Amino acid sequence: MIEAVRRTGIEHPWEHQARAAAHALDGDSVIIATGTASGKSLSYLVPVLSTLLDGSEAPNGRGATALYLAPTKALAADQRRAVAGLAAPLGTAVRPAVFDGDTPVEEREWVRLYANYVLTNPDMLHRSLLPGHARWSSFLRALRYVVIDECHTYRGVFGSHVAQVLRRLRRVSARYGAEPVFLLASATAAAPGEGAARLTGIRPVEITEDTSPRGETVFALWEPPLTEYEGERGAPVRRTATAEAAELLTDLALDGVRTVAFVRSRRGAELISLIAQDRLAGIPAPRIPGAHPDTAPHPGPPPAPDPWAAHETDVIPPTGAAPDAGEEPRAVAGPGPGIAPGAVTGPGTGVRPDTGAEPGKGVRPDAGVEPDTGVEPDTGVEPGKGVGPDPGVPADTGVLTDIGVTTNIGVMTNIGVMTDTHVGSGSHAEPGTGVGSEGAPPTGATGPNLAGRGAPEGAVPGAGRRGGLSSRIAAYRGGYLPEERRALERALHSGELLGLAATNALELGIDISGLDAVLITGYPGTRASLWQQAGRAGRAGQGALVVLIARDEPLDTYLVHHPESIFATPVESTVLDPHNPYVLAPHLCAAAAEIPLTEADFDLFGPETGSLLRKLEERKLLRRRSTGWHWTRKERAADLTDIRGSGGRPVQVVEADTGRLLGTVDAAAAHTTVHEGAVHLHQGRTYVVRQLDLEDSAALVEEASPPWTTMARDTTSLAVLDTEAEVAWGQARLCFGSVEVTNQVVSYLRRRLITGEVLGESKLDLPPRTLRTRAVWWTVTEDQLDAARITPEILAGSLHAAEHAAIGILPLFATCDRWDIGGVSIALHPDTLLPTVFVYDGQPGGAGFAERAFHTARAWLTATRDAIAACECEAGCPSCIQSPKCGNANDPLHKRGAVRLLTELLRSAE
């Protein structure tokens, strides 16, 4: 094993790698939480492959096995390539294989019987491996290690589901006499050991000191300039972050700088790619990679590629001199350290670049579609087969619903528009996401027609077909077919692509050699994600350029102008709640179907287990016998829940005239993104939805070129079910508890491209959807309103503005995304009988975000007030109180009233 590592050019590991490997070989579970490109993969591969090598001497050739879990298929495929490269000198002793929904049926049997390093994802573990554990008995009996890569991504409801899946894995492994060691790799995080313990149920050893070398990074904070356009209510509108990213990607491509532009939404990825392709179509393409020299980060001259810390090309500096080697560039905004020479700034930010900057966040009006994790929910279905790994998969039973660079950029028109929806009865709602496997939001901004700039077929899906450099620019997002994703990954890995607009599917540890720059289109929601994305450039100790382009949204604006709130703040801790009854109940059913549950399992699954088992008995989902609780129904228990919380099987987007499958949309996003009449953008082509069939989970589309975009409008109401905690802030009350949210998409707007002019509204007949979740809310009394000079005429607008800004700022305090949460404000709520503002989790049973808001309320609402007060606009704009997903067309809003109201509320809290 040591010789195999030396063949990669690594004579000595970094200290943190050696420590992690030593603990793993001693049988200790370990979490390695170090920076991007710090060689975390080597830390776990050395002990794992060494053990597999020893196990190959067993009579059956498989005396030891290991399981690798990745949150995305792309990462698993990339890791398989890295393992195969490292293990090549070992011959057949290490037999890695990917087992996911794209694995052909004929290959799955070989994987079960012969592979000793299986790379899969939590979805397949939940739906296939654990329910069919008897067929995996020889693999499970020899299971020595479970590797959980990018474990910081397992947060919220998804993380809670994965935590229970891992407990089920531990239980089934014990059935076969195995007690695997857990090896976790994470981006830098606060309290990584605690997060890993919540995830696995085992307290691991923490390895957090990063001893790998770091190249310099020029980090620019970029705030787009104001345009001559006016938004809703005459608000000033900034040039969109999407347009800025497209122009920067174009300029960087012209200079031969290999770049990935990260963007929050699927549509945004398509738009950035198309705009860049259009501008590069007439530019001759240079020769394909290999033009940049590689240098070695480790002692000795390693060959490329290095499977753990990819060797990158020298960065092409932007403008001016780069900071001196070995010195970190600094940022300053108000108080702070000195300014580095050669620093890069975006227009109007007043902020110098910083290697530790984490400015901005949010979802711009131009990105009114679902944020994208790039993760396809893995049902175990082989493409084209239409069936899972086991027959008899039923539809959703619904049985658990009641359980309790700087460049001179020319002016580009604003292609994004703001959502505009309506809520009746005098309430103002900002709907949550519902349940979405990729964080799908409730708003339905869907693609514009870009004059047929797209490209249909070709070697690289979505790459430009108009010649020149455009052929080396493409988009990467979730919803593509498996073969399209694999082709894009190969093209990026080989260097065939020069620029890529991607959703955060590529945020994770995929080996992308030679990247010089990263563009981050809007704050990605968490500091961990920001540094993970920024770390994709300059890997292996090379210099890099990172530009964070702020969206016209409260948190982005706040952080660009208050970078000290990032520099002095550690990376967030992971928020998840494995004991959420909505999460735990279906996993108890699945566990009982695997092996009957007994009281001895209570400690493993948590304190709620006993009471939930009684409820499951009452609902006749489980039956208690002398040997324990049994699953007795015909349905597969694993199908009771989708661990990514998509709320049902994905909706297939089908071309009506040909029957060709274009891609998929999450069930929770279907009402807002593929409703009848919606404009849908896919790989550069524009389609209009002819029909949405919810029963068959299909949206029929036809190619068209309408001169508009579409925006869904919905209504939301909220009822308080239970108040679990309450704190008096003078006469005001801060509360946390359970609520029921009802949301219905009622119509959609057609808005002209470029100007955003409303062309008309069409009614929709879609069923309402109900969500039982957790919320934080606060009330104020009439005396407090008088003290804040809030008259009845401005009360609704003041509450509404405070609600919007609070939602926009909360991701600074919880590991959530704006689209993970929703809100409602009302001048007189029927349950509180007072003016009330609610902020709720957009997941059934809650995700822990509202609870975090409750416990950090004073700091959260103080930052909210400061963000509104600091904004230079007169009456409100997207940078402070306007929301891209407002359910009431951002009307009414009263900026000054919101500041006075929050000031009075916080005064009472002192």
CSV table of C-alpha atoms in Angstrom, one decimal, residues 440-831:
chain,number,residue,atom,x,y,z
A,440,ALA,CA,-37.1,23.4,-4.6
A,441,PRO,CA,-38.7,26.7,-3.8
A,442,PRO,CA,-42.4,27.5,-4.1
A,443,THR,CA,-41.9,30.2,-6.7
A,444,GLY,CA,-42.1,29.3,-10.3
A,445,ALA,CA,-39.8,31.6,-12.4
A,446,THR,CA,-39.1,29.5,-15.4
A,447,GLY,CA,-36.9,30.0,-18.4
A,448,PRO,CA,-36.9,32.7,-21.1
A,449,ASN,CA,-36.5,32.1,-24.8
A,450,LEU,CA,-32.9,33.1,-25.8
A,451,ALA,CA,-33.6,33.0,-29.6
A,452,GLY,CA,-32.7,29.3,-30.0
A,453,ARG,CA,-29.1,29.6,-28.8
A,454,GLY,CA,-29.2,26.2,-27.4
A,455,ALA,CA,-27.7,23.1,-28.8
A,456,PRO,CA,-29.4,19.7,-29.1
A,457,GLU,CA,-27.1,16.8,-29.6
A,458,GLY,CA,-23.3,16.4,-29.4
A,459,ALA,CA,-20.4,14.8,-27.7
A,460,VAL,CA,-20.6,17.2,-24.7
A,461,PRO,CA,-24.3,17.7,-23.8
A,462,GLY,CA,-25.2,21.4,-23.8
A,463,ALA,CA,-21.9,22.6,-25.1
A,464,GLY,CA,-22.2,25.4,-27.7
A,465,ARG,CA,-22.8,24.4,-31.3
A,466,ARG,CA,-22.1,27.7,-33.0
A,467,GLY,CA,-18.4,27.1,-33.3
A,468,GLY,CA,-15.3,28.8,-31.7
A,469,LEU,CA,-14.9,28.9,-28.0
A,470,SER,CA,-18.6,28.3,-27.4
A,471,SER,CA,-18.0,24.6,-27.9
A,472,ARG,CA,-15.9,24.6,-24.7
A,473,ILE,CA,-18.7,26.1,-22.5
A,474,ALA,CA,-21.5,24.0,-21.0
A,475,ALA,CA,-23.9,23.8,-18.1
A,476,TYR,CA,-24.1,21.1,-15.5
A,477,ARG,CA,-27.2,20.6,-13.3
A,478,GLY,CA,-29.5,18.1,-11.8
A,479,GLY,CA,-32.3,16.9,-13.9
A,480,TYR,CA,-30.0,15.7,-16.8
A,481,LEU,CA,-30.1,12.1,-17.8
A,482,PRO,CA,-27.4,9.9,-16.4
A,483,GLU,CA,-25.5,9.6,-19.7
A,484,GLU,CA,-25.5,13.3,-20.1
A,485,ARG,CA,-24.1,13.8,-16.6
A,486,ARG,CA,-21.3,11.3,-17.2
A,487,ALA,CA,-20.3,12.9,-20.5
A,488,LEU,CA,-20.1,16.3,-18.9
A,489,GLU,CA,-18.0,15.0,-16.0
A,490,ARG,CA,-15.6,13.3,-18.4
A,491,ALA,CA,-15.3,16.5,-20.5
A,492,LEU,CA,-14.6,18.6,-17.4
A,493,HIS,CA,-12.1,16.1,-16.0
A,494,SER,CA,-10.2,15.9,-19.3
A,495,GLY,CA,-10.1,19.6,-19.8
A,496,GLU,CA,-12.2,19.5,-23.0
A,497,LEU,CA,-14.4,22.1,-21.3
A,498,LEU,CA,-12.9,25.6,-20.6
A,499,GLY,CA,-15.9,27.0,-18.7
A,500,LEU,CA,-18.8,25.4,-16.9
A,501,ALA,CA,-21.9,26.9,-15.3
A,502,ALA,CA,-22.9,24.5,-12.6
A,503,THR,CA,-25.2,24.0,-9.7
A,504,ASN,CA,-23.6,22.9,-6.5
A,505,ALA,CA,-23.4,19.3,-7.7
A,506,LEU,CA,-19.7,20.2,-8.4
A,507,GLU,CA,-19.2,21.8,-5.0
A,508,LEU,CA,-18.3,18.5,-3.6
A,509,GLY,CA,-14.9,16.8,-3.9
A,510,ILE,CA,-14.9,15.8,-7.5
A,511,ASP,CA,-11.4,15.9,-8.9
A,512,ILE,CA,-11.3,18.7,-11.4
A,513,SER,CA,-7.7,19.3,-12.5
A,514,GLY,CA,-6.5,22.6,-13.7
A,515,LEU,CA,-9.2,25.0,-12.5
A,516,ASP,CA,-7.9,28.6,-12.3
A,517,ALA,CA,-11.0,30.5,-11.1
A,518,VAL,CA,-14.3,30.1,-9.5
A,519,LEU,CA,-17.3,32.4,-9.8
A,520,ILE,CA,-19.9,32.1,-7.0
A,521,THR,CA,-23.2,33.5,-8.2
A,522,GLY,CA,-24.7,34.5,-4.9
A,523,TYR,CA,-23.8,33.5,-1.4
A,524,PRO,CA,-24.4,29.7,-1.3
A,525,GLY,CA,-26.2,29.6,2.0
A,526,THR,CA,-23.6,28.4,4.4
A,527,ARG,CA,-19.9,29.3,5.0
A,528,ALA,CA,-19.0,25.6,4.6
A,529,SER,CA,-20.5,25.7,1.1
A,530,LEU,CA,-18.8,29.0,0.2
A,531,TRP,CA,-15.3,27.6,1.1
A,532,GLN,CA,-16.1,24.3,-0.5
A,533,GLN,CA,-17.0,26.1,-3.8
A,534,ALA,CA,-14.0,28.5,-3.5
A,535,GLY,CA,-11.7,25.6,-2.9
A,536,ARG,CA,-12.4,24.1,-6.3
A,537,ALA,CA,-9.9,26.6,-7.8
A,538,GLY,CA,-6.2,26.5,-7.0
A,539,ARG,CA,-6.3,23.0,-5.6
A,540,ALA,CA,-2.9,21.4,-4.9
A,541,GLY,CA,-1.3,24.5,-3.5
A,542,GLN,CA,-1.7,26.6,-6.6
A,543,GLY,CA,-2.9,30.2,-6.6
A,544,ALA,CA,-6.5,31.0,-7.5
A,545,LEU,CA,-9.1,33.6,-8.2
A,546,VAL,CA,-12.5,33.5,-6.5
A,547,VAL,CA,-15.2,36.1,-7.2
A,548,LEU,CA,-18.3,36.1,-5.1
A,549,ILE,CA,-21.0,38.0,-7.0
A,550,ALA,CA,-23.7,39.4,-4.6
A,551,ARG,CA,-27.3,39.0,-5.5
A,552,ASP,CA,-29.7,41.9,-5.0
A,553,GLU,CA,-30.9,40.3,-1.8
A,554,PRO,CA,-30.6,41.2,1.9
A,555,LEU,CA,-28.0,38.7,3.1
A,556,ASP,CA,-25.7,39.2,0.1
A,557,THR,CA,-25.8,42.9,0.6
A,558,TYR,CA,-25.4,42.7,4.3
A,559,LEU,CA,-22.3,40.5,4.1
A,560,VAL,CA,-20.6,42.4,1.2
A,561,HIS,CA,-20.8,45.6,3.4
A,562,HIS,CA,-20.2,43.8,6.7
A,563,PRO,CA,-17.4,41.2,5.9
A,564,GLU,CA,-16.4,41.3,9.5
A,565,SER,CA,-19.5,39.3,10.3
A,566,ILE,CA,-17.9,36.5,8.3
A,567,PHE,CA,-14.2,36.9,9.1
A,568,ALA,CA,-14.8,36.8,12.8
A,569,THR,CA,-17.4,34.0,12.6
A,570,PRO,CA,-16.6,30.3,12.5
A,571,VAL,CA,-18.1,27.9,10.0
A,572,GLU,CA,-21.5,26.8,11.1
A,573,SER,CA,-22.2,23.6,13.0
A,574,THR,CA,-24.4,21.1,11.2
A,575,VAL,CA,-28.1,21.2,12.1
A,576,LEU,CA,-30.0,18.0,12.0
A,577,ASP,CA,-32.6,16.2,14.2
A,578,PRO,CA,-32.6,12.4,13.8
A,579,HIS,CA,-35.4,12.2,16.4
A,580,ASN,CA,-37.9,14.2,14.4
A,581,PRO,CA,-40.9,11.9,14.5
A,582,TYR,CA,-41.8,12.5,10.9
A,583,VAL,CA,-38.3,11.2,10.1
A,584,LEU,CA,-38.0,8.4,12.6
A,585,ALA,CA,-41.4,6.7,12.1
A,586,PRO,CA,-40.9,5.5,8.6
A,587,HIS,CA,-37.3,4.3,9.4
A,588,LEU,CA,-38.7,2.3,12.3
A,589,CYS,CA,-41.0,0.6,9.9
A,590,ALA,CA,-38.1,0.0,7.5
A,591,ALA,CA,-36.0,-1.4,10.3
A,592,ALA,CA,-38.7,-3.7,11.4
A,593,ALA,CA,-39.1,-5.0,7.9
A,594,GLU,CA,-35.3,-5.7,7.8
A,595,ILE,CA,-35.2,-7.4,11.2
A,596,PRO,CA,-38.0,-7.3,13.8
A,597,LEU,CA,-37.5,-4.5,16.3
A,598,THR,CA,-37.0,-5.2,20.0
A,599,GLU,CA,-36.6,-3.0,23.1
A,600,ALA,CA,-32.8,-3.5,22.8
A,601,ASP,CA,-33.0,-1.2,19.7
A,602,PHE,CA,-34.4,1.7,21.6
A,603,ASP,CA,-31.0,3.2,22.5
A,604,LEU,CA,-29.9,3.0,18.9
A,605,PHE,CA,-32.9,4.8,17.4
A,606,GLY,CA,-33.5,7.3,20.2
A,607,PRO,CA,-35.8,8.2,23.1
A,608,GLU,CA,-38.9,8.7,20.9
A,609,THR,CA,-38.8,5.1,19.7
A,610,GLY,CA,-41.1,3.5,22.3
A,611,SER,CA,-43.9,6.0,21.9
A,612,LEU,CA,-43.7,6.0,18.1
A,613,LEU,CA,-43.9,2.2,18.0
A,614,ARG,CA,-47.2,2.4,19.9
A,615,LYS,CA,-48.5,4.8,17.4
A,616,LEU,CA,-47.4,2.6,14.5
A,617,GLU,CA,-49.1,-0.3,16.2
A,618,GLU,CA,-52.3,1.7,16.4
A,619,ARG,CA,-52.1,2.6,12.7
A,620,LYS,CA,-51.6,-1.1,12.0
A,621,LEU,CA,-48.3,-0.4,10.3
A,622,LEU,CA,-46.4,-2.7,12.8
A,623,ARG,CA,-47.6,-5.7,14.8
A,624,ARG,CA,-46.1,-6.6,18.1
A,625,ARG,CA,-45.4,-10.3,18.8
A,626,SER,CA,-43.3,-12.1,21.4
A,627,THR,CA,-40.2,-11.6,19.2
A,628,GLY,CA,-40.7,-7.9,18.8
A,629,TRP,CA,-42.4,-5.5,16.4
A,630,HIS,CA,-42.9,-6.8,12.8
A,631,TRP,CA,-43.8,-5.2,9.5
A,632,THR,CA,-46.7,-7.2,8.2
A,633,ARG,CA,-47.9,-5.2,5.2
A,634,LYS,CA,-47.4,-6.2,1.5
A,635,GLU,CA,-45.8,-2.8,0.6
A,636,ARG,CA,-42.1,-2.3,0.9
A,637,ALA,CA,-41.5,-0.3,4.1
A,638,ALA,CA,-38.5,1.5,2.6
A,639,ASP,CA,-40.9,3.2,0.2
A,640,LEU,CA,-42.7,5.0,3.0
A,641,THR,CA,-40.3,7.9,2.8
A,642,ASP,CA,-38.1,9.6,0.3
A,643,ILE,CA,-34.9,10.5,2.3
A,644,ARG,CA,-34.3,13.6,0.3
A,645,GLY,CA,-37.7,14.8,1.2
A,646,SER,CA,-39.0,15.3,-2.4
A,647,GLY,CA,-42.5,14.5,-1.3
A,648,GLY,CA,-43.1,12.0,-4.0
A,649,ARG,CA,-41.5,10.6,-7.1
A,650,PRO,CA,-40.0,13.1,-9.5
A,651,VAL,CA,-42.1,14.5,-12.3
A,652,GLN,CA,-40.8,13.4,-15.7
A,653,VAL,CA,-40.6,16.2,-18.3
A,654,VAL,CA,-41.6,14.6,-21.7
A,655,GLU,CA,-41.6,16.1,-25.2
A,656,ALA,CA,-45.2,15.6,-26.2
A,657,ASP,CA,-44.7,15.1,-29.9
A,658,THR,CA,-41.8,12.6,-29.7
A,659,GLY,CA,-42.2,11.0,-26.2
A,660,ARG,CA,-38.6,11.8,-25.5
A,661,LEU,CA,-37.7,12.2,-21.8
A,662,LEU,CA,-36.0,15.5,-21.3
A,663,GLY,CA,-35.4,15.3,-17.6
A,664,THR,CA,-37.1,15.5,-14.2
A,665,VAL,CA,-38.4,18.0,-11.8
A,666,ASP,CA,-38.9,17.4,-8.1
A,667,ALA,CA,-42.4,16.6,-7.0
A,668,ALA,CA,-42.5,19.5,-4.6
A,669,ALA,CA,-41.4,22.0,-7.4
A,670,ALA,CA,-43.8,20.7,-10.0
A,671,HIS,CA,-46.7,23.0,-9.1
A,672,THR,CA,-44.6,26.1,-9.5
A,673,THR,CA,-42.2,25.1,-12.3
A,674,VAL,CA,-44.0,22.8,-14.8
A,675,HIS,CA,-47.6,23.9,-14.4
A,676,GLU,CA,-49.7,24.2,-17.5
A,677,GLY,CA,-48.4,27.1,-19.5
A,678,ALA,CA,-45.0,27.3,-17.7
A,679,VAL,CA,-41.9,28.1,-19.7
A,680,HIS,CA,-39.3,25.4,-19.2
A,681,LEU,CA,-35.6,25.7,-20.2
A,682,HIS,CA,-33.6,22.6,-20.9
A,683,GLN,CA,-30.1,22.5,-22.4
A,684,GLY,CA,-30.6,25.8,-24.2
A,685,ARG,CA,-34.0,24.9,-25.7
A,686,THR,CA,-37.2,26.6,-24.6
A,687,TYR,CA,-40.4,24.6,-24.1
A,688,VAL,CA,-43.9,25.4,-22.9
A,689,VAL,CA,-45.7,23.0,-20.7
A,690,ARG,CA,-48.8,21.7,-22.4
A,691,GLN,CA,-50.1,19.5,-19.5
A,692,LEU,CA,-49.1,18.6,-16.0
A,693,ASP,CA,-50.4,15.1,-15.0
A,694,LEU,CA,-50.0,14.9,-11.2
A,695,GLU,CA,-51.4,11.4,-11.1
A,696,ASP,CA,-48.8,10.0,-13.5
A,697,SER,CA,-46.1,12.4,-12.4
A,698,ALA,CA,-45.5,13.7,-16.0
A,699,ALA,CA,-45.3,17.1,-17.6
A,700,LEU,CA,-45.9,17.2,-21.4
A,701,VAL,CA,-44.0,20.0,-23.1
A,702,GLU,CA,-43.6,21.3,-26.6
A,703,GLU,CA,-40.8,23.4,-28.1
A,704,ALA,CA,-41.7,27.0,-28.4
A,705,SER,CA,-40.2,30.5,-28.4
A,706,PRO,CA,-42.5,32.8,-26.3
A,707,PRO,CA,-41.2,36.3,-25.6
A,708,TRP,CA,-41.9,35.9,-21.9
A,709,THR,CA,-41.1,34.1,-18.7
A,710,THR,CA,-43.6,32.7,-16.3
A,711,MET,CA,-44.0,33.2,-12.5
A,712,ALA,CA,-46.3,31.1,-10.3
A,713,ARG,CA,-48.5,32.9,-7.7
A,714,ASP,CA,-49.8,31.2,-4.6
A,715,THR,CA,-51.6,31.7,-1.4
A,716,THR,CA,-50.5,30.6,2.1
A,717,SER,CA,-52.2,30.4,5.5
A,718,LEU,CA,-50.9,29.2,8.8
A,719,ALA,CA,-52.4,27.8,12.0
A,720,VAL,CA,-50.6,27.3,15.4
A,721,LEU,CA,-50.9,23.7,16.6
A,722,ASP,CA,-48.8,23.8,19.7
A,723,THR,CA,-46.5,26.3,21.5
A,724,GLU,CA,-43.5,24.4,22.9
A,725,ALA,CA,-41.5,27.3,24.2
A,726,GLU,CA,-42.2,30.9,25.0
A,727,VAL,CA,-40.0,33.8,26.1
A,728,ALA,CA,-41.3,37.2,27.3
A,729,TRP,CA,-39.6,40.2,25.6
A,730,GLY,CA,-41.3,42.9,27.7
A,731,GLN,CA,-44.9,42.8,26.5
A,732,ALA,CA,-43.8,41.0,23.3
A,733,ARG,CA,-43.6,37.2,23.1
A,734,LEU,CA,-41.1,35.1,21.3
A,735,CYS,CA,-42.5,31.6,20.7
A,736,PHE,CA,-41.5,28.3,19.1
A,737,GLY,CA,-43.8,25.4,18.3
A,738,SER,CA,-45.7,23.3,15.8
A,739,VAL,CA,-47.8,24.9,13.0
A,740,GLU,CA,-49.8,23.8,9.9
A,741,VAL,CA,-49.1,25.6,6.7
A,742,THR,CA,-51.5,25.4,3.7
A,743,ASN,CA,-50.2,26.5,0.3
A,744,GLN,CA,-51.9,26.6,-3.1
A,745,VAL,CA,-50.6,27.7,-6.5
A,746,VAL,CA,-53.6,29.7,-7.9
A,747,SER,CA,-52.2,31.4,-11.1
A,748,TYR,CA,-49.2,32.4,-13.0
A,749,LEU,CA,-48.0,35.6,-14.6
A,750,ARG,CA,-46.5,36.0,-18.0
A,751,ARG,CA,-43.7,38.7,-17.9
A,752,ARG,CA,-42.0,40.2,-20.9
A,753,LEU,CA,-38.3,39.3,-21.2
A,754,ILE,CA,-35.8,42.0,-20.4
A,755,THR,CA,-38.3,44.6,-19.0
A,756,GLY,CA,-40.3,42.3,-16.7
A,757,GLU,CA,-43.5,43.9,-17.9
A,758,VAL,CA,-46.6,41.9,-16.8
A,759,LEU,CA,-48.4,40.7,-20.0
A,760,GLY,CA,-51.2,38.9,-18.2
A,761,GLU,CA,-52.3,36.4,-15.6
A,762,SER,CA,-53.7,32.9,-16.1
A,763,LYS,CA,-55.6,31.0,-13.4
A,764,LEU,CA,-54.6,27.5,-12.4
A,765,ASP,CA,-56.6,24.7,-10.8
A,766,LEU,CA,-54.1,22.9,-8.6
A,767,PRO,CA,-54.8,21.2,-5.3
A,768,PRO,CA,-53.7,22.8,-2.0
A,769,ARG,CA,-50.8,21.2,-0.1
A,770,THR,CA,-50.5,21.1,3.7
A,771,LEU,CA,-47.3,21.1,5.7
A,772,ARG,CA,-47.1,20.3,9.4
A,773,THR,CA,-43.8,21.8,10.6
A,774,ARG,CA,-42.1,23.9,13.3
A,775,ALA,CA,-42.0,27.7,13.4
A,776,VAL,CA,-40.6,30.6,15.4
A,777,TRP,CA,-42.9,33.6,15.8
A,778,TRP,CA,-43.1,36.9,17.7
A,779,THR,CA,-46.0,39.1,18.7
A,780,VAL,CA,-46.2,42.7,19.7
A,781,THR,CA,-48.8,44.6,21.6
A,782,GLU,CA,-50.7,47.8,20.9
A,783,ASP,CA,-48.6,49.7,23.4
A,784,GLN,CA,-45.4,48.6,21.6
A,785,LEU,CA,-46.8,49.6,18.3
A,786,ASP,CA,-47.6,53.1,19.7
A,787,ALA,CA,-44.1,53.3,21.1
A,788,ALA,CA,-42.7,52.5,17.7
A,789,ARG,CA,-45.1,54.9,16.0
A,790,ILE,CA,-46.6,52.2,13.9
A,791,THR,CA,-50.1,53.3,12.9
A,792,PRO,CA,-52.8,50.9,11.5
A,793,GLU,CA,-52.1,52.3,8.0
A,794,ILE,CA,-48.5,51.0,8.0
A,795,LEU,CA,-48.8,48.0,10.4
A,796,ALA,CA,-49.2,45.4,7.7
A,797,GLY,CA,-46.4,46.8,5.6
A,798,SER,CA,-44.0,47.0,8.6
A,799,LEU,CA,-44.7,43.4,9.7
A,800,HIS,CA,-44.4,42.2,6.1
A,801,ALA,CA,-41.0,44.0,5.6
A,802,ALA,CA,-39.6,42.7,8.9
A,803,GLU,CA,-40.7,39.2,7.9
A,804,HIS,CA,-38.9,39.4,4.5
A,805,ALA,CA,-35.7,40.7,5.9
A,806,ALA,CA,-35.7,38.2,8.8
A,807,ILE,CA,-36.0,35.3,6.4
A,808,GLY,CA,-33.2,36.7,4.2
A,809,ILE,CA,-30.8,37.1,7.2
A,810,LEU,CA,-31.6,33.8,9.0
A,811,PRO,CA,-29.1,31.7,6.9
A,812,LEU,CA,-26.3,33.7,8.6
A,813,PHE,CA,-27.3,32.0,11.9
A,814,ALA,CA,-28.5,28.6,10.8
A,815,THR,CA,-27.2,26.2,8.2
A,816,CYS,CA,-30.2,26.8,6.0
A,817,ASP,CA,-31.0,28.3,2.6
A,818,ARG,CA,-33.6,31.0,2.1
A,819,TRP,CA,-35.6,28.4,0.2
A,820,ASP,CA,-35.5,26.0,3.2
A,821,ILE,CA,-37.7,28.4,5.2
A,822,GLY,CA,-40.9,30.4,4.7
A,823,GLY,CA,-42.8,33.0,6.5
A,824,VAL,CA,-46.2,34.6,7.1
A,825,SER,CA,-47.0,38.0,8.7
A,826,ILE,CA,-50.5,39.2,9.6
A,827,ALA,CA,-51.8,42.2,11.5
A,828,LEU,CA,-54.2,40.1,13.6
A,829,HIS,CA,-53.6,36.4,13.7
A,830,PRO,CA,-56.6,34.3,14.8
A,831,ASP,CA,-54.5,32.1,17.0
